[in-house]
Every structure is written in structure tokens, then in C-alpha cells.
XYZ file of C-alpha atoms in Angstrom:
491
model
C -113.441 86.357 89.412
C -112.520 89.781 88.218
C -111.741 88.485 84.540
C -115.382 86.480 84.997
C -117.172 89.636 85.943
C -116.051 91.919 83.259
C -116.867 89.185 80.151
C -120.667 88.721 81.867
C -120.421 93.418 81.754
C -119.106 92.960 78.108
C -122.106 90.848 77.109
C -124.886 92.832 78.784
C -123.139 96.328 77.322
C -123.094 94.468 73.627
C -126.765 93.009 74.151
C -127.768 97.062 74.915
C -126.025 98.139 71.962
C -126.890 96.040 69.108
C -130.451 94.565 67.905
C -131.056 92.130 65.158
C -131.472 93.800 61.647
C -135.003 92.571 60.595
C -136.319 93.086 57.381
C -137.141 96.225 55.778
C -140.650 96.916 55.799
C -143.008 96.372 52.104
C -143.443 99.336 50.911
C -147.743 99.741 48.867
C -147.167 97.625 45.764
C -149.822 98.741 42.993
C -150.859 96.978 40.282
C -150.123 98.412 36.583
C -152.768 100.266 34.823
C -152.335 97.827 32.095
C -153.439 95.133 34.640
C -156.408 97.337 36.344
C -157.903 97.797 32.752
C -157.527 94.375 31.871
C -158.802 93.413 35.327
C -162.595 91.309 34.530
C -162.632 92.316 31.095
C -164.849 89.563 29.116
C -164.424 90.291 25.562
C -161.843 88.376 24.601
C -163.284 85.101 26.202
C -166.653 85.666 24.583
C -164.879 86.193 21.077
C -163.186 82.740 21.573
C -166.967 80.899 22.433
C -168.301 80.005 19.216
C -171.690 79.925 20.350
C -171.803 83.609 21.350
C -173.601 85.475 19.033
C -173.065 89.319 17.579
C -174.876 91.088 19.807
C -173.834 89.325 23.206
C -170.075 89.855 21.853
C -171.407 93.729 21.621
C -173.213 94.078 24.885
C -169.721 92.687 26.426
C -167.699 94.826 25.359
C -169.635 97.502 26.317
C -169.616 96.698 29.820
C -165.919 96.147 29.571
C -165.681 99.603 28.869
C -167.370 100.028 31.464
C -165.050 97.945 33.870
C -161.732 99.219 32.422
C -162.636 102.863 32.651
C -163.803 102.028 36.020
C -160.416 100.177 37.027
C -157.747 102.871 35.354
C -160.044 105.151 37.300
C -159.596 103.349 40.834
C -155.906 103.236 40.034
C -155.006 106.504 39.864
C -157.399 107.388 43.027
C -155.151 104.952 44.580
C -157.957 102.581 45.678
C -157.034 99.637 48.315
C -158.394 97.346 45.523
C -155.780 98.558 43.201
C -152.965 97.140 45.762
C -151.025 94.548 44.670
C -151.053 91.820 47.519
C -149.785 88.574 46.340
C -146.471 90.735 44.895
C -146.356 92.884 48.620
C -145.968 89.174 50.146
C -143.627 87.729 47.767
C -141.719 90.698 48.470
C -142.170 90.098 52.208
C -141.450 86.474 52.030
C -137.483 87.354 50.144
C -136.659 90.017 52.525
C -137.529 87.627 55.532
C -135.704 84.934 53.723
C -132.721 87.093 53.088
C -132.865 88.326 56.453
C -132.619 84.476 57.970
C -129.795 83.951 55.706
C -127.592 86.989 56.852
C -128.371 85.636 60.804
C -126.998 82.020 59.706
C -124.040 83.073 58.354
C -123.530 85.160 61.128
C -123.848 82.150 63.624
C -121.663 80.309 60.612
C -118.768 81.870 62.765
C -120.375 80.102 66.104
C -120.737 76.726 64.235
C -117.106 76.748 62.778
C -116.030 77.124 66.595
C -118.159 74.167 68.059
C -116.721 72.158 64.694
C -113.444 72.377 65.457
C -113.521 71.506 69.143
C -114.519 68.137 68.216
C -116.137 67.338 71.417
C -117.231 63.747 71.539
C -120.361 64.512 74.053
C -121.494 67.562 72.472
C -123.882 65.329 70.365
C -126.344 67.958 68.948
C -124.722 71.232 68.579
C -127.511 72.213 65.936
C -130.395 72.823 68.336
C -127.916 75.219 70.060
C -127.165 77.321 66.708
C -130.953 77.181 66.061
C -131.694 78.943 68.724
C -128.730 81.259 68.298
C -129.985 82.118 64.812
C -133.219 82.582 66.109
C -132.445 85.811 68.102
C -129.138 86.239 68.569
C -129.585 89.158 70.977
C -131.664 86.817 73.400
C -128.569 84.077 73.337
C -126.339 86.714 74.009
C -128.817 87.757 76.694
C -128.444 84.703 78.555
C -124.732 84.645 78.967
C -125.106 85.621 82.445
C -127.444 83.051 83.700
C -125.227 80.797 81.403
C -122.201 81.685 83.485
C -123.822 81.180 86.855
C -125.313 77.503 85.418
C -121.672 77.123 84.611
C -120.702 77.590 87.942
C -122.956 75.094 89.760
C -123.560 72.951 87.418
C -121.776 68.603 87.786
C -118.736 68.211 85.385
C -120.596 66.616 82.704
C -122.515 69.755 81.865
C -119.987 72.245 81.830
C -118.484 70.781 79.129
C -121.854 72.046 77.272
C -122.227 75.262 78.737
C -118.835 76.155 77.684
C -118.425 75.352 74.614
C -121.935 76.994 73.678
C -120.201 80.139 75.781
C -116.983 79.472 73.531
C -119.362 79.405 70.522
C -121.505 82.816 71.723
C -117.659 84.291 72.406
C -116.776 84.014 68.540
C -119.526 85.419 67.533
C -119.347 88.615 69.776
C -116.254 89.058 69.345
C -116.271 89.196 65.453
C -119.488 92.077 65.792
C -117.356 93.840 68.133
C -114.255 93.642 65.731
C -116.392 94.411 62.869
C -116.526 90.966 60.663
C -118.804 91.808 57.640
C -120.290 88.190 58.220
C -121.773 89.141 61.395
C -122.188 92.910 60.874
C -124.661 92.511 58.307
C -127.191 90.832 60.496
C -127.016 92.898 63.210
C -128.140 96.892 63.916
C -125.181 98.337 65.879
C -122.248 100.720 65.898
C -119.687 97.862 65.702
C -117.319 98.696 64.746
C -116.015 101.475 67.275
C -113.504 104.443 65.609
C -110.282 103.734 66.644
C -109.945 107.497 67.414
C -112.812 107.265 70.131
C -110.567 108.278 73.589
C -112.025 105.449 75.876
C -109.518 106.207 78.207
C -111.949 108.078 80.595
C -113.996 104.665 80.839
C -111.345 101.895 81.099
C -110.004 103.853 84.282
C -113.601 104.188 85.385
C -113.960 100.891 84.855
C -110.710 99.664 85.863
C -111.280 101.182 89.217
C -114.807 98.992 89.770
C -113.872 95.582 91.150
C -117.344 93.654 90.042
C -118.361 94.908 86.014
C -121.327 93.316 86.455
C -122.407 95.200 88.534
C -122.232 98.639 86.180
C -125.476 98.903 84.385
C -124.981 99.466 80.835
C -126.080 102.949 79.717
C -129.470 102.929 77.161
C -128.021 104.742 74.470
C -126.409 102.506 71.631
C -123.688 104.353 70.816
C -122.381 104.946 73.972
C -123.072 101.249 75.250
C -120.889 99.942 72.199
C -117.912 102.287 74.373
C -119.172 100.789 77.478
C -118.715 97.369 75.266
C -115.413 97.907 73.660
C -113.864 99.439 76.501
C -114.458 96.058 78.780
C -113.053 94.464 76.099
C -109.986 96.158 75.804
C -109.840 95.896 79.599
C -109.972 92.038 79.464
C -107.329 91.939 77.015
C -105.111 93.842 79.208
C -105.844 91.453 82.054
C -105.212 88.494 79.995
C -101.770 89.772 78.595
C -100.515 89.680 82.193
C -102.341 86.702 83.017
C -100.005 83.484 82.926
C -101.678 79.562 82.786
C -99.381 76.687 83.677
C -101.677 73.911 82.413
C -100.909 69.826 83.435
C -102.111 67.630 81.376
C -101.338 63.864 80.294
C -102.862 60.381 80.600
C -104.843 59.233 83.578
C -103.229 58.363 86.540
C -99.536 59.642 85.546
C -99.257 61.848 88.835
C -100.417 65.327 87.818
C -102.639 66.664 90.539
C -99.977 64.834 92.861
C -97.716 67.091 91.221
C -99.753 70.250 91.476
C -100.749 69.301 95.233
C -97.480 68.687 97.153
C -95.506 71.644 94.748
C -97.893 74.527 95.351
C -99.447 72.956 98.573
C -103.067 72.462 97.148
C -104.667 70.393 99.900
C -107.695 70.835 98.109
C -106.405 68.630 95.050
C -107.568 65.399 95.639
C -105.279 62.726 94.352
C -105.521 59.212 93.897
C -106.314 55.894 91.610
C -109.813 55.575 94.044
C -112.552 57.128 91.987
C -112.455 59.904 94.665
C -108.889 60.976 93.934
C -109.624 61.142 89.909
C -110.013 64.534 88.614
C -113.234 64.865 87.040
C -112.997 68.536 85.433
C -110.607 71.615 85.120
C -109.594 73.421 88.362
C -107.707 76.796 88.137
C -106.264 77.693 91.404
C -104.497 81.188 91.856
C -100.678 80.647 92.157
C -99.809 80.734 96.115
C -97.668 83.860 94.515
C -100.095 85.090 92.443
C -103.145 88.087 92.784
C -105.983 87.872 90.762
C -106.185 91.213 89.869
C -102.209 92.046 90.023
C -100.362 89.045 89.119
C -103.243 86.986 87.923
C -101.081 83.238 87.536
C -103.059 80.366 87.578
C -102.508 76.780 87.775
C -104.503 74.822 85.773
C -105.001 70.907 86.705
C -106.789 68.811 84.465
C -108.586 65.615 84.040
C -106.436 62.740 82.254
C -107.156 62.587 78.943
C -108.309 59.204 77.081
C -110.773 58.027 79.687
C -112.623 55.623 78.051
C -115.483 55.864 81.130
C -116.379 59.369 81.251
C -115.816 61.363 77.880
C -116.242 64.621 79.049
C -113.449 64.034 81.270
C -111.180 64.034 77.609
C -113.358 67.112 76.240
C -112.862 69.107 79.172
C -108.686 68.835 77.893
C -109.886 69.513 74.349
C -111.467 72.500 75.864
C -108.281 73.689 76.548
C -106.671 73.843 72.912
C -106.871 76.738 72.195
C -105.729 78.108 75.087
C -102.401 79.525 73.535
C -104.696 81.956 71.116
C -106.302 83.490 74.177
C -103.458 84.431 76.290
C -100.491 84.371 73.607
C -96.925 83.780 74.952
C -98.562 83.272 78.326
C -99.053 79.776 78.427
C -97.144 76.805 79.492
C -97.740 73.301 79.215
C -96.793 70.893 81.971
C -97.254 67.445 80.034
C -96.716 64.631 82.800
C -95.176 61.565 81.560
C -95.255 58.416 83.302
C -91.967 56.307 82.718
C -92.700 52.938 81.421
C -92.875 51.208 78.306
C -93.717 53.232 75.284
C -97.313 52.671 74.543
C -99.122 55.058 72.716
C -102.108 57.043 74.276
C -104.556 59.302 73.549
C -103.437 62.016 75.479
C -100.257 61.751 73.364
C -101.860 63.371 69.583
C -103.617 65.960 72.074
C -100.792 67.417 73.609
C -98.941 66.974 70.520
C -101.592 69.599 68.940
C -101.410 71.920 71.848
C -97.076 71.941 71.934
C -97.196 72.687 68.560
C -98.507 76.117 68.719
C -95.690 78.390 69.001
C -97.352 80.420 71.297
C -97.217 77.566 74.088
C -93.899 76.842 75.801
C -93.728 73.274 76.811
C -92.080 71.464 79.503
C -91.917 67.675 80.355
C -91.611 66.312 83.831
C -91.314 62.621 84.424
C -92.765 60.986 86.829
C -92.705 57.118 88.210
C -88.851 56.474 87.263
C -88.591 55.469 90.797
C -91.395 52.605 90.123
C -90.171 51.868 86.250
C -86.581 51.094 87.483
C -87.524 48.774 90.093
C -89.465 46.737 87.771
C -86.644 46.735 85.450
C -84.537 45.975 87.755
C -85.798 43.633 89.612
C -85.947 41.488 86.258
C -82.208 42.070 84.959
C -80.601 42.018 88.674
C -80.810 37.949 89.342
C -79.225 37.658 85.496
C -76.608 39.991 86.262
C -75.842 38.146 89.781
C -75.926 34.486 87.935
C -74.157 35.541 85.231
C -72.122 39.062 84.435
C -71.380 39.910 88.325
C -71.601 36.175 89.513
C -69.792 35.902 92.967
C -69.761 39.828 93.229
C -70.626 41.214 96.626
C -73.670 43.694 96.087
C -71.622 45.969 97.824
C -69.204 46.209 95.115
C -68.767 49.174 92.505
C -69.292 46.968 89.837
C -72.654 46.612 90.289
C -73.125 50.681 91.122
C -71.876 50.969 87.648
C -74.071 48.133 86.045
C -77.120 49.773 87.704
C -76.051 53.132 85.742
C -75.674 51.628 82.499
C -79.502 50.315 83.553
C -80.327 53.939 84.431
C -79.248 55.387 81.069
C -80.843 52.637 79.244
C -84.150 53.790 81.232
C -83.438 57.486 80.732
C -82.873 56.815 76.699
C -86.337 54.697 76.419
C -87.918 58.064 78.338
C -86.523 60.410 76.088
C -87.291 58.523 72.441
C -90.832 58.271 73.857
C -90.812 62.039 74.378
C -89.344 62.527 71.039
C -92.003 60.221 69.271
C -94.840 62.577 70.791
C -93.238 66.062 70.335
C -90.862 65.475 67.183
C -87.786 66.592 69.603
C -86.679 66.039 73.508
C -86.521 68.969 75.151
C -82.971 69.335 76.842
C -82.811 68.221 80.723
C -83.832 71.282 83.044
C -80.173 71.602 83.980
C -79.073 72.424 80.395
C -82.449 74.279 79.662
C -81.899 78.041 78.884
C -84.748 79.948 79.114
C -87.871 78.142 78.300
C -88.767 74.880 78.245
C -87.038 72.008 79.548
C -87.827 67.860 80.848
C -87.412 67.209 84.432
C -88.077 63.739 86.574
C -89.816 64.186 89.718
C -91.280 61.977 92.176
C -93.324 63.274 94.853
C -95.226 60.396 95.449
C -94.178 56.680 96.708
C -90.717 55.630 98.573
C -89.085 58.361 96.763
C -91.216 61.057 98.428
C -91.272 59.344 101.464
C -88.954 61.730 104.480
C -86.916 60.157 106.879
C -89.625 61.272 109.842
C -92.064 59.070 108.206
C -89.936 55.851 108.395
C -92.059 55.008 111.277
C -95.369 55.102 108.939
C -96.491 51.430 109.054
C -98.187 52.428 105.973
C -94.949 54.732 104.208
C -93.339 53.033 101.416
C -90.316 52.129 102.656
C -87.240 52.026 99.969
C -86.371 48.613 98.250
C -82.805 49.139 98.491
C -80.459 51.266 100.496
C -78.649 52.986 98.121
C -82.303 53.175 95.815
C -82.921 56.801 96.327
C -79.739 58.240 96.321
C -78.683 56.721 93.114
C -81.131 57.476 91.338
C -81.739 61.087 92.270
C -78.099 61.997 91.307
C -78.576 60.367 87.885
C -81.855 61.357 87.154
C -81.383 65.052 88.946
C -84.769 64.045 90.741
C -86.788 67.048 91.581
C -88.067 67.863 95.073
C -90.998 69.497 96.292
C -89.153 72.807 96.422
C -86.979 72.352 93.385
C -89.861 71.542 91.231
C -91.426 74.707 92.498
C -88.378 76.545 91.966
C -87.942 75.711 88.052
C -91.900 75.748 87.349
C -91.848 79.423 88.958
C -89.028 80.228 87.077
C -90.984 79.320 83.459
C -93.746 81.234 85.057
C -91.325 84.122 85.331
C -92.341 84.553 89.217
């Protein structure tokens, strides 16, 4: 993609503009002249030896004359003999070590990103940042290979690959923006005068469909433009960029959802191993224009798989999405009807509808299913006792079935309260965004009237099923549910 392209440009601009700051080089260390007159003087030994006599203490000292006139003298010649060594790599040694500590609290800001995605399979983070702190510029080097590894690699692995991309991410982006943290352990320009006209080079740029393709220039200074001005351009992509983003538990109905309201065919659906989504698709809205009205929809695996965790770190992935594209994202938490039981996916979403930056709606799916059940167990007590000797045909039982319905419709809405601390109100009373919907797209509900020849259609359990409980429940359609997710998208 367009968005793709430029972050791979930004990366090999930034990699041509900044170098890692290694340690200043020793300057000559000498020795004192105190030391190189000192230096193999034997006097003072020989006085401490009883057993040397007067005239060996004598001849000693003489020759130490000798030596220490000899030493001063190669001193202030500036002989190599005179040069301090074990001091020059002491010296060495603390600038190297200070140097090492500047690059690890640099990749501090990488390793405070991987922390706080709490990613179950990322097991071993620490031989990543070891490798980042061993030459940053090389990591950041590799981002495009990264990306294409990204892009052809199985599910399992991108979970990785991104989050080390997430983690390389944070820590260019706080060079670029000038963090002291980071600055100090890099050579660069970062950061770039605000009163540098980039204007010139965004439009340049702008006008370039593939970034990747622009060779950064050589020179630092203007490579950390080149850098700063695909930056800027990506953030001006991403504030017109809009995510709607389903998540939930497994198996609730949300790539049915996505599939048969945007008319995905390619979203496999399903409780078969086949139809379970294994990682996180964006597909361009059927509205949308990836460089013009770049509005994705953004299906994702259920979270709280207890067979394949990166299925639920792929979703954790997605946290922070509300800090990347602020006021442009929208939740779409599916909710399947039914007993309240907590899940997983339930203190996930929770974290992600909290951040004000997210709007949130709710749709409900599998009322259809839930009130059979239900009613299917209260019906044969109602006709042996309450409405004994009632024909079914009678309004009486039309009206017990609604008090059912509201019963069914309050258990939906204290679970939703439980998760998000409040219910949104029903899409009807909504105003502007936000709002909790039912919809069910898949089953007898969904099922037309040209498909009541389908030996294998669901066929309704009752007559009067459907339309009963699409007038209480305001049951969306294919097209209404498009209609009021557009809407929140503001398409």
C-alpha cells in the first residue's frame, strides 16, 4: 500500500541520516614526570635490605641518577615509552562502556513498547533488543526486508515481525521527534527546525505513488528532510484514514458480519477450522480509495483462543490502535446473545473502548438462536399452565412472547453494561456516535424467501418467528447494517 511504501522510504531516509555515536577517540595519555623519574629507581629498596652494605647503597643510587635523569629526559622528548597505556585503556574501556549505556537506554524506549503489548508468544523479546542495541542503524536497516517477511510470512510469525516493527517504530519515531533518550546515542540532525519549508518535498513526494522507490539523498542533513517530510506525509494520510475494527470472542459472527455487509467473498466464515480467522485482514471499504478516502475494515481473529495464542495477540496488536489514527477509529465489538459468561475478549475490548479516542458500537448477534432456546423451554410451561387451553393463535401469547423478548433484550444489555460500565443507547435513539444494534445475517433469520427451496436453508421454527422478532429487536439487514456502520464511518 501507499501508507506501507512511504514508512519502508521513512526508514531508509532515517538509516541515511543518522549513524550510531561511538566513542570518542583516547587521546596520548603520558605518564607524570614524577612517575618517569621514579620509574626503576632502586634506592629505596636497597636502603630497606639490611644486608646491603654502604657502598652497594652508593653505587645504586648513582645509577638511579642515572635512570631518573634518563626518564624526565624521555618525557619531555615525548618518547612512546613515556605513554601511559594501562590509563589510555581504562579510558577506552569507560567511554565504550558509556557509549553501550546511552544505546540501551535508547532501545529502553523499544523495550517499554514490546512490555506493554503483553504478547503471550513473544517469549524472548531480549535477543531482539540485543541486537537492536547492538547497531541500531543495521535494525533499522532491515525494516524493509522486515516488511516484505511480514508480508509472506504464516500468521504465527507476523505476530513477531510486528511487534519487533512496532518496537523499531518507537524508537524512530522518538530520534525523529528529538527524545534526549535516544538522541544521545545517535549522530544525526534530529531534530529538524520547525522553520525548515518542507513544503517543496511533501508535494514532490506526495506526487510519487511508491516512496520506496525514491532513493534517499547521501547528505545527512538533507536526508533527515527527506525523513521528516515522509513523516509528516504519513501523518496526513493517517488523519484521513478511518479503521472500523470487529472484534469479540470466537465464533460470535464477525467475519459473517463483515462478509455479507460489505460483500467480502473473500472472508471466509465458519465454525470448520477453514472458516476461523487466523490473523488480521484490512480490506479497503467497497467506498473507500486508498490514497483518497483510505477506510478500511478491519476483521479480526476471536480473541481467547485457547489453541492458537497468536490468534489473541494478533487483537492485542491492535490496542493501541486509537493513538495512531486518533478520532478515527471505531470499534465494532460483536456480541453473541446468550447467557452472560465472562470471556476473555471481554477485559480486551474493555481496554480498547476505554480510550476516548475510540468510538464504540455494539451489534448483537444470535438473538434469533438465544430466543428459540429460551423459548422453547418456557413455551410448554406457559401452554400447561399461564395460557392453558389458549389457541397459539391468540394475542395472548404474542404478548407473552414480548414480555420473553424484553426479558432477553434486558439480560443483553446488563451483559453489555458489565463489560463497558454503560449500554450504549439502541441505534435508533443513537445521536451521533456510537450506538448497539442486533443483527442477524446468518441462520433462518438471514435466510430470503427465494431460498425456501434450499434443502439445506434453515427454514424458520415458527411462522410469525421472524417478523416478531425483527420489529422488537429493530433487526438489522444486510443493507441497514451497512447503512448505520457507513454512517459512523462518516461515508
Amino acid at each position: 500500500s501507499t501508507m506501507l511504501a512511504g514508512a519502508v522510504g521513512c526508514f531508509r531516509a532515517l538509516t541515511a541520516a543518522a549513524a550510531v555515536r561511538n566513542p570518542d577517540a583516547v587521546h596520548t595519555m603520558w605518564k607524570g614526570y614524577l612517575e618517569c623519574l621514579l620509574e626503576g629507581v632502586q634506592t629505596w629498596k636497597q636502603l630497606k635490605n639490611p644486608s646491603s652494605g654502604l657502598v652497594g647503597v652508593a653505587r645504586t643510587a648513582v645509577l638511579d641518577v642515572a635512570v631518573a635523569a634518563t626518564g624526565v629526559t624521555k618525557r619531555a622528548l615525548g618518547c612512546e615509552c613515556c605513554v601511559n597505556h594501562s590509563a589510555m585503556e581504562a579510558e577506552r574501556a569507560r567511554r565504550h562502556q558509556e557509549a553501550e549505556e546511552l544505546k540501551r537506554d535508547a532501545v529502553s524506549v523499544a523495550r517499554e513498547h514490546l512490555v506493554a503489548l503483553q504478547l503471550e508468544t513473544l517469549t524472548d523479546p531480549e535477543a531482539f533488543l540485543r541486537f537492536l542495541q547492538h547497531d541500531p542503524i543495521k535494525a533499522f536497516e532491515a525494516v524493509p526486508a522486515a516488511v516484505q517477511a511480514y508480508l509472506e510470512a504464516e500468521p504465527a510469525q507476523r505476530v513477531f515481525l510486528f511487534a519487533k516493527l512496532m518496537g523499531l517504530a518507537a524508537m524512530a519515531g522518538a530520534l525523529l521527534r528529538g527524545d534526549p533518550k535516544v538522541q544521545a546515542a545517535f549522530d544525526s540532525p534530529f531534530p529538524v527546525q520547525e522553520d525548515v519549508d518542507l513544503a517543496d518535498m511533501m508535494e514532490r513526494l506526495e506526487a510519487t505513488t511508491n516512496e520506496s522507490s525514491l532513493s534517499p539523498p547521501v547528505d545527512r542533513d538533507t536526508s533527515a528532510l527527506h525523513a521528516v517530510s515522509l513523516l509528516r506525509l504519513q501523518r496526513l494520510r493517517l488523519a484521513r484514514t478511518r479503521l472500523l475494527i470487529a472484534g469479540g470472542a470466537p465464533d460470535v459472527g464477525k467475519t459473517t458480519l463483515m462478509r455479507e455487509a460489505f460483500g467480502f467473498s473473500h472472508f471466509v466464515a465458519g465454525l470448520s477450522r477453514t472458516g476461523q480467522t487466523e490473523q488480521i485482514t484490512f480490506a479497503l471499504h467497497p467506498s473507500g480509495d486508498d490514497r483518497f478516502r483510505p477506510v478500511y475494515i478491519v476483521d479480526t481473529p476471536g480473541f481467547g483462543d485457547g489453541e492458537k495464542m497468536h490468534r489473541n495477540d494478533m487483537v492485542r496488536l491492535l490496542l493501541g490502535a486509537g493513538s495512531w489514527i486518533p478520532g478515527g477509529v471505531t470499534l465494532l465489538w460483536v456480541v453473541k446473545a446468550g447467557r452472560q459468561v465472562r470471556l476473555e475478549a471481554d477485559d480486551i475490548l474493555r481496554r480498547m473502548a476505554a480510550d476516548p479516542r475510540v468510538s464504540t458500537l455494539v451489534v448483537v448477534t444470535h438473538i434469533d438462536v438465544f430466543f428459540e432456546e429460551r423459548y422453547r423451554e418456557v413455551g410448554p410451561q406457559w401452554r400447561d399452565g399461564l395460557l392453558e387451553g389458549v389457541p397459539h393463535k391468540d394475542p395472548r401469547w404474542a404478548a407473552q412472547r414480548r414480555k420473553l423478548m424484553e426479558e432477553l433484550k434486558h439480560e443483553v444489555e446488563e451483559g453489555v453494561t458489565s463489560i463497558l460500565g454503560h449500554c450504549p443507547a439502541p441505534r435508533q435513539e443513537s445521536r451521533g456516535a456510537g450506538g448497539l444494534a442486533f443483527a442477524c445475517l446468518g441462520g433462518w433469520m438471514s435466510v430470503d424467501e427465494d431460498d425456501a427451496d434450499d434443502e439445506f436453508a434453515q427454514t424458520s421454527p415458527w411462522p410469525w418467528a421472524r417478523q416478531e422478532l425483527t420489529e422488537f429487536f429493530c433487526i438489522l439487514n444486510r443493507q441497514e447494517l451497512r447503512d448505520w456502520l457507513d454512517a459512523q464511518l462518516g461515508i
